[in-house]
PDB file of N, CA and C in Angstrom:
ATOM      1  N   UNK A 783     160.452 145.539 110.425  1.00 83.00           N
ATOM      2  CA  UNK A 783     161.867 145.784 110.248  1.00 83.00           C
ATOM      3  C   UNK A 783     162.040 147.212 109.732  1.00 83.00           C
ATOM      4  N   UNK A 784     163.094 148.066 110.207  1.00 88.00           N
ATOM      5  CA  UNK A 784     163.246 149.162 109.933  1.00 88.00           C
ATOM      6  C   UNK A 784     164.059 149.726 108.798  1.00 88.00           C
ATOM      7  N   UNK A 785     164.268 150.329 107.958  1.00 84.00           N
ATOM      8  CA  UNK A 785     165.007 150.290 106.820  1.00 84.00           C
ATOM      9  C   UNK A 785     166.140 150.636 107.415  1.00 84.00           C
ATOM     10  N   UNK A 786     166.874 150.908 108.554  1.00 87.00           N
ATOM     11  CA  UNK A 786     168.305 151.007 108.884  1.00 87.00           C
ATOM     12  C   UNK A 786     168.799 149.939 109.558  1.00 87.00           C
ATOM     13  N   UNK A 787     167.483 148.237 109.748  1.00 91.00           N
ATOM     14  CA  UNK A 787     168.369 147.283 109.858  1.00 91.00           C
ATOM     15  C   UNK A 787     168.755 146.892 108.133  1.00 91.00           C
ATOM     16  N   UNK A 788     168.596 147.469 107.111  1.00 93.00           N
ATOM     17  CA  UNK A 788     168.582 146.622 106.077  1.00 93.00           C
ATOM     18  C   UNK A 788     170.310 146.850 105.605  1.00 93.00           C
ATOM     19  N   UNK A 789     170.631 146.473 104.548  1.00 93.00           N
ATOM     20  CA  UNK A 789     172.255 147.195 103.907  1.00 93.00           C
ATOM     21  C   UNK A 789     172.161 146.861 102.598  1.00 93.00           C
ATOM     22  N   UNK A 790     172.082 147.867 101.764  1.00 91.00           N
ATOM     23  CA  UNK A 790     171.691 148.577 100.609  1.00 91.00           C
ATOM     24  C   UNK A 790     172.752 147.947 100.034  1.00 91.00           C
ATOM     25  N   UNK A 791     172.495 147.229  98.914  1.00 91.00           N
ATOM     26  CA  UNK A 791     173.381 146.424  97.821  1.00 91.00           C
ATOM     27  C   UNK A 791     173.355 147.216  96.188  1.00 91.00           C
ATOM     28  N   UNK A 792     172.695 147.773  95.861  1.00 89.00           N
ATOM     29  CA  UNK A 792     172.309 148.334  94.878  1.00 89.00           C
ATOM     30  C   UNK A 792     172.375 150.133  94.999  1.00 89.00           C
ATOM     31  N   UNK A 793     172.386 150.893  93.974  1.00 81.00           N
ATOM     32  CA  UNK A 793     172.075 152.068  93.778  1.00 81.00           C
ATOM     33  C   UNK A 793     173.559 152.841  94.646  1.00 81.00           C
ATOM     34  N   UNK A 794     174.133 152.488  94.569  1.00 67.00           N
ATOM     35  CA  UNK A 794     175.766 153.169  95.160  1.00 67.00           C
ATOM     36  C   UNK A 794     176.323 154.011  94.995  1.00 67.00           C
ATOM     37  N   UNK A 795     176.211 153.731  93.386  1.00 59.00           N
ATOM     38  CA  UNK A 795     177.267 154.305  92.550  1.00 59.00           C
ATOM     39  C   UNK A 795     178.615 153.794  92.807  1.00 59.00           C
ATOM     40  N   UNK A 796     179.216 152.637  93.014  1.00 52.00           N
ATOM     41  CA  UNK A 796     180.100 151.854  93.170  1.00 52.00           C
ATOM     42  C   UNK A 796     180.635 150.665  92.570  1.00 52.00           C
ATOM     43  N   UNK A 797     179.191 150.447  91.210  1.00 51.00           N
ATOM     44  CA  UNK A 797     179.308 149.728  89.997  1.00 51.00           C
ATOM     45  C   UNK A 797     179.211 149.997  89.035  1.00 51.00           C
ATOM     46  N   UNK A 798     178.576 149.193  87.952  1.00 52.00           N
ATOM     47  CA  UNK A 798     177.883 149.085  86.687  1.00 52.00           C
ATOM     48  C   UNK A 798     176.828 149.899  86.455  1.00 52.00           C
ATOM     49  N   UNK A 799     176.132 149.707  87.726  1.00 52.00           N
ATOM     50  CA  UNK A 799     174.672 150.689  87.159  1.00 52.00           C
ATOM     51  C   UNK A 799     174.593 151.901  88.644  1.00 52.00           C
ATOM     52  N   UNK A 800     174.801 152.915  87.588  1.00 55.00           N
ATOM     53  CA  UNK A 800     175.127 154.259  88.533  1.00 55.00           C
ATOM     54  C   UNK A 800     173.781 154.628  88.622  1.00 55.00           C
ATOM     55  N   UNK A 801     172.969 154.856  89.762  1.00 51.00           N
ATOM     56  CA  UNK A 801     171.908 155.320  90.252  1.00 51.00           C
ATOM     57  C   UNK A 801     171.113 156.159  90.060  1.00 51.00           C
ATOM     58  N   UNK A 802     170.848 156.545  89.116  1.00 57.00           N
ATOM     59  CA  UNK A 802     170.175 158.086  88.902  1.00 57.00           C
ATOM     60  C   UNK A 802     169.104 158.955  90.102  1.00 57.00           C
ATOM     61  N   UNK A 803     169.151 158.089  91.213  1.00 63.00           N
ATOM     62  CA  UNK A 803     167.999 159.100  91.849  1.00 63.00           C
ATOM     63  C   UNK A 803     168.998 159.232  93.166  1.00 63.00           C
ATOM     64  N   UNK A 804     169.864 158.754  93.362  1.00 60.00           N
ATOM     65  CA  UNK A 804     170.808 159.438  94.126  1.00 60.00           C
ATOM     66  C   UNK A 804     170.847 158.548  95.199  1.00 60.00           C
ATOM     67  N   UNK A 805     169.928 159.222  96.371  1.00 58.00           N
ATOM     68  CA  UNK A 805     169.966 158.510  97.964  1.00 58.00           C
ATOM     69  C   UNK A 805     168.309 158.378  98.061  1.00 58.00           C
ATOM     70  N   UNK A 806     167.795 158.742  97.036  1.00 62.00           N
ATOM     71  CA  UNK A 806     166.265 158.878  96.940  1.00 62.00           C
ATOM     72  C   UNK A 806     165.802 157.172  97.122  1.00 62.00           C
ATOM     73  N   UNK A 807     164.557 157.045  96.938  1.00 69.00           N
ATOM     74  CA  UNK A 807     163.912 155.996  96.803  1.00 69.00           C
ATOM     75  C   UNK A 807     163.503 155.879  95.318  1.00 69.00           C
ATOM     76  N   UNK A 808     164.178 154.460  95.139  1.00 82.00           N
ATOM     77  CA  UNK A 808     164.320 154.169  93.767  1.00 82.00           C
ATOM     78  C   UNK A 808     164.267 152.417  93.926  1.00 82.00           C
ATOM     79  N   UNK A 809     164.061 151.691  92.422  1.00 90.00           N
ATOM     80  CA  UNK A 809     164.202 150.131  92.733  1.00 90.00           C
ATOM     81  C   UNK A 809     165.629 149.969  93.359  1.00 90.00           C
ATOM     82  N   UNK A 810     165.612 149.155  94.422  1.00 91.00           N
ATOM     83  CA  UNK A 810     167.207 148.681  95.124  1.00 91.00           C
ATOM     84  C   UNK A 810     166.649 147.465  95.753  1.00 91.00           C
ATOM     85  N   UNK A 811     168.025 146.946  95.885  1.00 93.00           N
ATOM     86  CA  UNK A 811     167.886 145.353  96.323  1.00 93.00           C
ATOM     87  C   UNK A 811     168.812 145.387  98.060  1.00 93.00           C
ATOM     88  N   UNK A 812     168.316 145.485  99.111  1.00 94.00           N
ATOM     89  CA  UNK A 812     168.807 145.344  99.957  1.00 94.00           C
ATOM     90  C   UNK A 812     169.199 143.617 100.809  1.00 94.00           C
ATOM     91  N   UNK A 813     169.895 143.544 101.612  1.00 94.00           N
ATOM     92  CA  UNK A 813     169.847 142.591 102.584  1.00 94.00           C
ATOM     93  C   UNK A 813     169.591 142.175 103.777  1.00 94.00           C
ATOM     94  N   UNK A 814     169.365 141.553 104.305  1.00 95.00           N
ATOM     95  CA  UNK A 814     168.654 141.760 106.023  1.00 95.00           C
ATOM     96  C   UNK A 814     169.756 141.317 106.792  1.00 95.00           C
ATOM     97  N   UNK A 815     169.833 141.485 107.932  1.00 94.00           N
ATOM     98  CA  UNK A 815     170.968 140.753 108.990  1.00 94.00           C
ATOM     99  C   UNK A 815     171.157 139.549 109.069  1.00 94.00           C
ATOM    100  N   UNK A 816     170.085 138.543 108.676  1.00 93.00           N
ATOM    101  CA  UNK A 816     169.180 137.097 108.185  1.00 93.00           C
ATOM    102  C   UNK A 816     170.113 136.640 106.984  1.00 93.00           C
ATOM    103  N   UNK A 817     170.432 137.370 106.130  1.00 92.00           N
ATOM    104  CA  UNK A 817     170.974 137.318 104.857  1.00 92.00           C
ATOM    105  C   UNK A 817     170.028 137.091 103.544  1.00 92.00           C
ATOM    106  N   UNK A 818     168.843 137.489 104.184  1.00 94.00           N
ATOM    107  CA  UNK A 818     167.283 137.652 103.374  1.00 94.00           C
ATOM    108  C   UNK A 818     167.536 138.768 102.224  1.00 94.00           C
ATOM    109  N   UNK A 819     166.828 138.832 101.046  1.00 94.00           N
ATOM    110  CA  UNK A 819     166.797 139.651 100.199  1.00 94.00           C
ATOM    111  C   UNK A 819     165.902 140.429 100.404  1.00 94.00           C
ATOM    112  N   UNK A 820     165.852 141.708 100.592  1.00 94.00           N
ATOM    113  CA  UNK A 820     164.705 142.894 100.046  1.00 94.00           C
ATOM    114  C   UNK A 820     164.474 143.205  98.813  1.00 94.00           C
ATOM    115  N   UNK A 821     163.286 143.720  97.922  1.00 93.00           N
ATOM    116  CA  UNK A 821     163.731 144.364  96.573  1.00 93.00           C
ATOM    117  C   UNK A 821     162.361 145.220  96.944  1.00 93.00           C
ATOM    118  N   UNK A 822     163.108 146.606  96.639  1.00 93.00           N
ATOM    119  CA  UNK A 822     162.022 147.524  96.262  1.00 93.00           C
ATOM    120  C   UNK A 822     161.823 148.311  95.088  1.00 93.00           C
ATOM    121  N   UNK A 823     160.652 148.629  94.390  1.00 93.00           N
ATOM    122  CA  UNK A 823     160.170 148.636  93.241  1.00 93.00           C
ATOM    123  C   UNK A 823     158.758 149.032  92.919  1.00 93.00           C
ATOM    124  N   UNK A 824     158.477 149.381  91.436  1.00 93.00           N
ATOM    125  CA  UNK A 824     157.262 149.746  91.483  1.00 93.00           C
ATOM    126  C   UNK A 824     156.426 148.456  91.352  1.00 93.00           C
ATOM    127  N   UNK A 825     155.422 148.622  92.046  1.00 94.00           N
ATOM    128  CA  UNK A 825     154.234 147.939  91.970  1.00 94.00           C
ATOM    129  C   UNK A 825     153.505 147.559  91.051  1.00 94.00           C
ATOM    130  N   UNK A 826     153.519 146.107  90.843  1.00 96.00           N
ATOM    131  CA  UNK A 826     153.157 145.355  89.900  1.00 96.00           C
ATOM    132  C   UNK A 826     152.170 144.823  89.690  1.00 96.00           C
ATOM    133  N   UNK A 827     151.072 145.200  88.675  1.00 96.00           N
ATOM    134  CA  UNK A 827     149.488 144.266  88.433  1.00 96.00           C
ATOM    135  C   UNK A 827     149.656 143.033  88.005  1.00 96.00           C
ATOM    136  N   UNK A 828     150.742 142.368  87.428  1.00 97.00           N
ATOM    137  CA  UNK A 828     150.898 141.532  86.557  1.00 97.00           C
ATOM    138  C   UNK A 828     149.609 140.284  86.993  1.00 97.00           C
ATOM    139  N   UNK A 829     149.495 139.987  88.231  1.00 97.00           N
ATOM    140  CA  UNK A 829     148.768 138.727  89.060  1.00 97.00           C
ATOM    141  C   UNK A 829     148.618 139.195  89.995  1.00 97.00           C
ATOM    142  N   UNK A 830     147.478 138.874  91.024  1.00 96.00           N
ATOM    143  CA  UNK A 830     147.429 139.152  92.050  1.00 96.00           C
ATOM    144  C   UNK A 830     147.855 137.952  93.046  1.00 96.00           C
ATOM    145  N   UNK A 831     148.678 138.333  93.631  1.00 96.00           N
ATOM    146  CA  UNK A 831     149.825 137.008  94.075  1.00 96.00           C
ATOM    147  C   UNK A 831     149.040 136.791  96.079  1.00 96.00           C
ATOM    148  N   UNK A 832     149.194 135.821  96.286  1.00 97.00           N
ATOM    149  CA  UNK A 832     148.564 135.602  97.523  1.00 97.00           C
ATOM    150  C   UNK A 832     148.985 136.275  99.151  1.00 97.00           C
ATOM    151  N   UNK A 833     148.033 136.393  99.506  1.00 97.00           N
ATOM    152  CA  UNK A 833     147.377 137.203 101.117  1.00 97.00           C
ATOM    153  C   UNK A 833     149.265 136.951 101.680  1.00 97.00           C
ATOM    154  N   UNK A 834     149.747 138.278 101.589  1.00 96.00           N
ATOM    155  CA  UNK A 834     150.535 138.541 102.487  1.00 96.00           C
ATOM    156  C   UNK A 834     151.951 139.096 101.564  1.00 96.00           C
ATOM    157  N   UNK A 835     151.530 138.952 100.241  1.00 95.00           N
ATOM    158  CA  UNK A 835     152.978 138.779  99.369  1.00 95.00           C
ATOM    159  C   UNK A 835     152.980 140.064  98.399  1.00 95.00           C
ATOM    160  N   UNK A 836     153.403 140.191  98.067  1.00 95.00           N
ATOM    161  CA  UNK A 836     153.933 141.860  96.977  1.00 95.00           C
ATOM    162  C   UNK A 836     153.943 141.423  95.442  1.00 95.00           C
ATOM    163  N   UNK A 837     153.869 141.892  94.701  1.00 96.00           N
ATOM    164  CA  UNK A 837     154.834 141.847  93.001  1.00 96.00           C
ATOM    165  C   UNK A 837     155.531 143.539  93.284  1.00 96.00           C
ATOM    166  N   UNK A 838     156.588 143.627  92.412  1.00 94.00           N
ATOM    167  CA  UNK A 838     157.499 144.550  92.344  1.00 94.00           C
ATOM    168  C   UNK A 838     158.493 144.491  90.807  1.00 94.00           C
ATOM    169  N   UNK A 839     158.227 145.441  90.432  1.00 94.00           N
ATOM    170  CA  UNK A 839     159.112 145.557  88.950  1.00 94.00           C
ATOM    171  C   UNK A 839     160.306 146.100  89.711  1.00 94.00           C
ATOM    172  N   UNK A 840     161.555 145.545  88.639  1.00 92.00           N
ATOM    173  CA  UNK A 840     162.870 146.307  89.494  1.00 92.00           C
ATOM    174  C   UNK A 840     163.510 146.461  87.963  1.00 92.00           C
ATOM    175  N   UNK A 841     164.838 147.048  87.393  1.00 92.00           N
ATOM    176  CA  UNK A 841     165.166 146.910  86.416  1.00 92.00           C
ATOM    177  C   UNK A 841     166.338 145.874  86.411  1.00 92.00           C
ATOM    178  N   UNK A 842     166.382 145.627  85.252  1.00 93.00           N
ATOM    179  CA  UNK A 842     167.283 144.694  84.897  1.00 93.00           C
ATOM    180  C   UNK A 842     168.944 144.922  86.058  1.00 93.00           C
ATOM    181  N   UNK A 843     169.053 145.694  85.298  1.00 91.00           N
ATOM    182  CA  UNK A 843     170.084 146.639  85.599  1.00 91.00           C
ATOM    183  C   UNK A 843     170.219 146.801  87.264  1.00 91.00           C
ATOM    184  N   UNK A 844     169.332 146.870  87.837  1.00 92.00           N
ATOM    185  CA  UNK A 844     169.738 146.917  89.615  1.00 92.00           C
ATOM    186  C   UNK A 844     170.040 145.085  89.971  1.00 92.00           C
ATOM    187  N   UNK A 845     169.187 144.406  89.338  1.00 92.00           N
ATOM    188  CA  UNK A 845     169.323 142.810  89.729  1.00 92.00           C
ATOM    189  C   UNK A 845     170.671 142.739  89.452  1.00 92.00           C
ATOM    190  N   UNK A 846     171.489 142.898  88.034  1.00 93.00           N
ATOM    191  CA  UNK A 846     172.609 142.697  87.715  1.00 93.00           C
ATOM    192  C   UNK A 846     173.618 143.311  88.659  1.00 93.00           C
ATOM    193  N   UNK A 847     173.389 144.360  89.199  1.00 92.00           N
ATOM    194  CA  UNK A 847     174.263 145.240  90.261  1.00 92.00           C
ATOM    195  C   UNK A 847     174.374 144.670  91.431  1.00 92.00           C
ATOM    196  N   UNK A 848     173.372 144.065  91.513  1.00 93.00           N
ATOM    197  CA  UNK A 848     172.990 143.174  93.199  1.00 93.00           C
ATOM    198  C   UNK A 848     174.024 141.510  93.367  1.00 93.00           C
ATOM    199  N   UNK A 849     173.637 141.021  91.974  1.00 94.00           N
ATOM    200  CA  UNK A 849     174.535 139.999  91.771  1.00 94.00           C
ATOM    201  C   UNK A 849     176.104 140.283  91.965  1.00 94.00           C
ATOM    202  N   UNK A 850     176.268 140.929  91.558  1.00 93.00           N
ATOM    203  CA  UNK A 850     177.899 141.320  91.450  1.00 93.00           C
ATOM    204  C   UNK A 850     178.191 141.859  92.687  1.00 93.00           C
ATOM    205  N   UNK A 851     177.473 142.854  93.221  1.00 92.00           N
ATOM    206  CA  UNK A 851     177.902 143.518  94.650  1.00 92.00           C
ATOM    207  C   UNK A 851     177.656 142.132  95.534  1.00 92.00           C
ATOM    208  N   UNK A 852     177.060 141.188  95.725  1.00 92.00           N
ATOM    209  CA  UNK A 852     176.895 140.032  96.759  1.00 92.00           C
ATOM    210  C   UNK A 852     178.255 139.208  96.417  1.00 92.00           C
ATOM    211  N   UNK A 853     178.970 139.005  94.983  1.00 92.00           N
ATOM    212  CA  UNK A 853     179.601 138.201  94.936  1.00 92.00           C
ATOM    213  C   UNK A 853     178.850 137.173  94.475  1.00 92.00           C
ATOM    214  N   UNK A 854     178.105 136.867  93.630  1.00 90.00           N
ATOM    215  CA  UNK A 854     177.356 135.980  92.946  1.00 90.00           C
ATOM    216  C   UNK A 854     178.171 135.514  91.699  1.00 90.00           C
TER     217      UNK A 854
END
């Protein structure tokens, strides 16, 4: 999937939590056409989670932005 099927829910500047890295790559929570969640983020040791799957730190603060921009 290409990041211009996705639609960027987070990092706007259109809420609560104003973006500091701009249009850059930063933690954001996107959506798929599916109505699937994306989250991107730094990379997480916490566990090594099973053959095919990610960990990802995001901040508080973008989850909370994501909720509200979906209408949650």
């Amino acid at each position: 999937m290409a990041r211009e099927e996705l639609t960027r829910v987070t990092g706007t500047d259109n809420g609560d939590c104003k973006d500091p890295c701009g249009d850059e790559d930063c933690p954001n929570v996107y959506v798929t056409a599916s109505g699937s969640i994306v989250v991107q983020g730094d990379v997480s040791t916490a566990f090594q989670p099973p053959a095919g799957e990610g960990l990802v730190e995001i901040p508080e603060a973008v989850l909370r932005e994501a909720v509200r921009a979906l209408g949650w």
